[in-house]
mmCIF file of C-alpha atoms in Angstrom:
data_model
loop_
_atom_site.group_PDB
_atom_site.id
_atom_site.type_symbol
_atom_site.label_atom_id
_atom_site.label_comp_id
_atom_site.label_asym_id
_atom_site.label_seq_id
_atom_site.Cartn_x
_atom_site.Cartn_y
_atom_site.Cartn_z
ATOM 1 C CA MET A 18 9.662 -5.296 16.992
ATOM 2 C CA ALA A 19 7.187 -6.315 14.316
ATOM 3 C CA PRO A 20 3.177 -7.355 14.960
ATOM 4 C CA ALA A 21 2.611 -10.037 14.985
ATOM 5 C CA TRP A 22 0.753 -10.600 10.985
ATOM 6 C CA ARG A 23 -2.405 -11.851 9.797
ATOM 7 C CA ALA A 24 -3.355 -12.216 6.166
ATOM 8 C CA ALA A 25 -6.622 -12.852 4.649
ATOM 9 C CA PRO A 26 -8.997 -12.045 1.948
ATOM 10 C CA LEU A 27 -10.029 -8.720 2.024
ATOM 11 C CA PRO A 28 -13.683 -8.375 2.556
ATOM 12 C CA LYS A 29 -16.198 -5.428 0.666
ATOM 13 C CA ALA A 30 -16.407 -3.801 4.170
ATOM 14 C CA HIS A 31 -12.467 -3.122 4.548
ATOM 15 C CA CYS A 32 -12.504 -1.578 0.946
ATOM 16 C CA ALA A 33 -12.369 2.249 2.757
ATOM 17 C CA ALA A 34 -9.563 1.597 5.108
ATOM 18 C CA ALA A 35 -7.693 0.005 1.770
ATOM 19 C CA ALA A 36 -8.215 2.752 -0.282
ATOM 20 C CA ALA A 37 -7.236 5.187 2.721
ATOM 21 C CA ILE A 38 -3.692 3.269 2.903
ATOM 22 C CA GLU A 39 -3.423 3.373 -1.503
ATOM 23 C CA ALA A 40 -4.043 7.167 -1.146
ATOM 24 C CA THR A 41 -0.368 6.958 0.499
ATOM 25 C CA ALA A 42 1.009 5.399 -3.078
ATOM 26 C CA THR A 43 2.307 7.480 -5.829
ATOM 27 C CA GLU A 44 -0.523 5.605 -8.281
ATOM 28 C CA PRO A 45 -3.368 5.167 -5.792
ATOM 29 C CA TRP A 46 -6.627 2.430 -6.467
ATOM 30 C CA THR A 47 -10.012 3.925 -5.058
ATOM 31 C CA GLU A 48 -12.223 2.980 -3.164
ATOM 32 C CA ALA A 49 -14.469 2.562 -6.140
ATOM 33 C CA GLN A 50 -11.644 0.413 -8.297
ATOM 34 C CA LEU A 51 -11.196 -2.069 -4.853
ATOM 35 C CA LEU A 52 -14.663 -2.775 -5.054
ATOM 36 C CA GLN A 53 -15.063 -3.024 -8.875
ATOM 37 C CA GLU A 54 -11.902 -5.222 -8.578
ATOM 38 C CA LEU A 55 -13.186 -7.357 -6.089
ATOM 39 C CA ASP A 56 -16.757 -7.576 -8.189
ATOM 40 C CA ALA A 57 -14.176 -9.367 -10.811
ATOM 41 C CA PRO A 58 -13.937 -12.826 -11.381
ATOM 42 C CA ALA A 59 -10.866 -12.342 -12.372
ATOM 43 C CA GLY A 60 -10.115 -9.836 -8.646
ATOM 44 C CA ARG A 61 -8.304 -11.436 -5.897
ATOM 45 C CA LEU A 62 -7.814 -8.456 -2.744
ATOM 46 C CA PHE A 63 -5.840 -9.561 0.476
ATOM 47 C CA GLY A 64 -5.213 -8.108 3.654
ATOM 48 C CA LEU A 65 -2.913 -7.441 6.179
ATOM 49 C CA TYR A 66 -3.913 -7.075 9.667
ATOM 50 C CA ALA A 67 -2.281 -6.338 13.312
ATOM 51 C CA GLY A 68 -5.164 -7.908 15.084
ATOM 52 C CA GLU A 69 -7.873 -5.981 13.461
ATOM 53 C CA THR A 70 -5.988 -2.905 11.853
ATOM 54 C CA LEU A 71 -5.604 -3.014 8.523
ATOM 55 C CA CYS A 72 -1.826 -2.837 7.621
ATOM 56 C CA GLY A 73 -1.738 -3.281 3.456
ATOM 57 C CA ALA A 74 -3.975 -4.598 1.172
ATOM 58 C CA ALA A 75 -2.472 -6.197 -2.506
ATOM 59 C CA VAL A 76 -4.602 -6.529 -5.519
ATOM 60 C CA PHE A 77 -4.111 -9.107 -7.642
ATOM 61 C CA GLN A 78 -5.285 -10.864 -11.007
ATOM 62 C CA LEU A 79 -5.930 -15.018 -11.642
ATOM 63 C CA ALA A 80 -6.664 -16.132 -14.716
ATOM 64 C CA ALA A 81 -6.258 -19.871 -16.097
ATOM 65 C CA ASP A 82 -2.698 -20.906 -13.982
ATOM 66 C CA GLU A 83 -1.653 -16.503 -14.130
ATOM 67 C CA ALA A 84 -1.702 -14.346 -11.550
ATOM 68 C CA SER A 85 -0.750 -10.418 -11.562
ATOM 69 C CA LEU A 86 0.202 -8.807 -9.462
ATOM 70 C CA GLU A 87 -1.682 -5.182 -9.890
ATOM 71 C CA SER A 88 -0.760 -3.657 -6.783
ATOM 72 C CA VAL A 89 0.245 -3.633 -3.054
ATOM 73 C CA THR A 90 0.553 -0.159 -0.391
ATOM 74 C CA ILE A 91 1.657 -1.178 3.225
ATOM 75 C CA ALA A 92 0.859 1.665 5.296
ATOM 76 C CA PRO A 93 4.079 4.034 5.697
ATOM 77 C CA GLU A 94 4.269 3.624 9.512
ATOM 78 C CA HIS A 95 4.665 -0.350 8.750
ATOM 79 C CA ARG A 96 6.602 -0.618 6.118
ATOM 80 C CA GLY A 97 10.314 -1.842 6.680
ATOM 81 C CA LYS A 98 8.547 -3.961 9.159
ATOM 82 C CA GLY A 99 8.265 -7.332 6.853
ATOM 83 C CA ALA A 100 4.644 -6.809 6.336
ATOM 84 C CA GLY A 101 5.268 -6.372 2.319
ATOM 85 C CA ARG A 102 6.632 -9.781 2.911
ATOM 86 C CA ALA A 103 3.719 -11.630 5.090
ATOM 87 C CA LEU A 104 1.581 -10.245 2.417
ATOM 88 C CA LEU A 105 2.989 -11.555 -0.883
ATOM 89 C CA THR A 106 3.760 -14.752 1.036
ATOM 90 C CA HIS A 107 0.150 -15.469 1.805
ATOM 91 C CA ALA A 108 -0.866 -14.210 -1.122
ATOM 92 C CA LEU A 109 0.529 -16.185 -3.439
ATOM 93 C CA ALA A 110 0.357 -19.455 -1.738
ATOM 94 C CA ALA A 111 -3.274 -18.560 -1.755
ATOM 95 C CA LEU A 112 -3.116 -18.304 -5.467
ATOM 96 C CA LYS A 113 -1.114 -21.054 -6.135
ATOM 97 C CA ALA A 114 -3.926 -22.913 -4.187
ATOM 98 C CA GLU A 115 -6.135 -22.005 -6.144
ATOM 99 C CA GLY A 116 -4.082 -22.693 -9.775
ATOM 100 C CA ALA A 117 -1.315 -20.006 -10.338
ATOM 101 C CA ALA A 118 1.723 -21.062 -11.781
ATOM 102 C CA LEU A 119 3.328 -17.837 -12.428
ATOM 103 C CA CYS A 120 2.530 -14.528 -11.284
ATOM 104 C CA PHE A 121 3.813 -11.055 -13.337
ATOM 105 C CA LEU A 122 4.240 -7.976 -12.136
ATOM 106 C CA GLU A 123 5.290 -4.270 -12.729
ATOM 107 C CA VAL A 124 7.926 -2.804 -10.782
ATOM 108 C CA ARG A 125 9.560 0.949 -10.732
ATOM 109 C CA ALA A 126 12.430 0.601 -12.139
ATOM 110 C CA HIS A 127 14.494 2.197 -9.707
ATOM 111 C CA ASN A 128 12.317 0.723 -6.224
ATOM 112 C CA ALA A 129 14.863 -0.438 -4.580
ATOM 113 C CA PRO A 130 13.009 -1.834 -1.415
ATOM 114 C CA ALA A 131 10.574 -3.741 -3.881
ATOM 115 C CA LEU A 132 13.327 -5.122 -5.780
ATOM 116 C CA ALA A 133 15.008 -6.600 -3.344
ATOM 117 C CA LEU A 134 11.668 -7.452 -1.778
ATOM 118 C CA TYR A 135 10.411 -9.154 -4.987
ATOM 119 C CA ALA A 136 13.993 -11.090 -5.965
ATOM 120 C CA ALA A 137 13.346 -12.604 -2.292
ATOM 121 C CA LEU A 138 10.339 -14.363 -2.986
ATOM 122 C CA GLY A 139 11.418 -15.835 -6.099
ATOM 123 C CA PHE A 140 10.947 -13.078 -9.092
ATOM 124 C CA GLU A 141 13.256 -12.681 -11.916
ATOM 125 C CA SER A 142 13.199 -9.460 -14.275
ATOM 126 C CA VAL A 143 12.069 -10.262 -17.828
ATOM 127 C CA GLY A 144 10.968 -7.480 -19.458
ATOM 128 C CA ARG A 145 11.395 -3.698 -19.623
ATOM 129 C CA ARG A 146 8.392 -0.839 -19.937
ATOM 130 C CA LYS A 147 9.279 2.585 -21.417
ATOM 131 C CA ASN A 148 7.594 5.136 -19.206
ATOM 132 C CA PHE A 149 4.779 2.772 -17.853
ATOM 133 C CA TYR A 150 4.294 4.866 -14.732
ATOM 134 C CA LYS A 151 3.503 8.516 -14.845
ATOM 135 C CA ASN A 152 3.484 10.188 -11.426
ATOM 136 C CA PRO A 153 6.589 10.647 -11.354
ATOM 137 C CA PRO A 154 7.428 9.215 -15.118
ATOM 138 C CA GLU A 155 9.563 5.795 -15.058
ATOM 139 C CA ASP A 156 9.949 3.029 -16.168
ATOM 140 C CA ALA A 157 8.816 -0.360 -14.915
ATOM 141 C CA LEU A 158 10.614 -3.818 -14.744
ATOM 142 C CA VAL A 159 8.586 -6.893 -15.638
ATOM 143 C CA MET A 160 9.015 -9.474 -12.971
ATOM 144 C CA ARG A 161 8.129 -13.370 -13.368
ATOM 145 C CA ALA A 162 7.325 -16.145 -10.291
ATOM 146 C CA GLU A 163 7.137 -19.291 -10.622
ATOM 147 C CA LEU A 164 4.774 -20.390 -7.863
#
């Protein structure tokens, strides 16, 4: 049974825990990068919690009416349990409330679970970036959703 998820803006005090979760990704963000993004005018960070435990984090940028998903990482023990959907559903609603009309993202072309999640959230593939990822090398699909 999945925990009762709670999503909220990520406070600075939780950036170290978010970086530890990020470290499980193939191209992780560091704590310094998360803190820098949190301080940037366009930066929007969201955390997903089970009780008081941080289980995932998402990094967005918001400029004018366009949001861009830069990173979303769920702790390995919470993957496949609806955590990513809960986090992104909350984040996209919050961004829409701030005036975002569109959201863009890049995703590894062969990441079937992520592609399925993004499609379920209304994202459509609108392009491809050759050799976008470096670790390991892979193309990215560019996806877009109207909020």
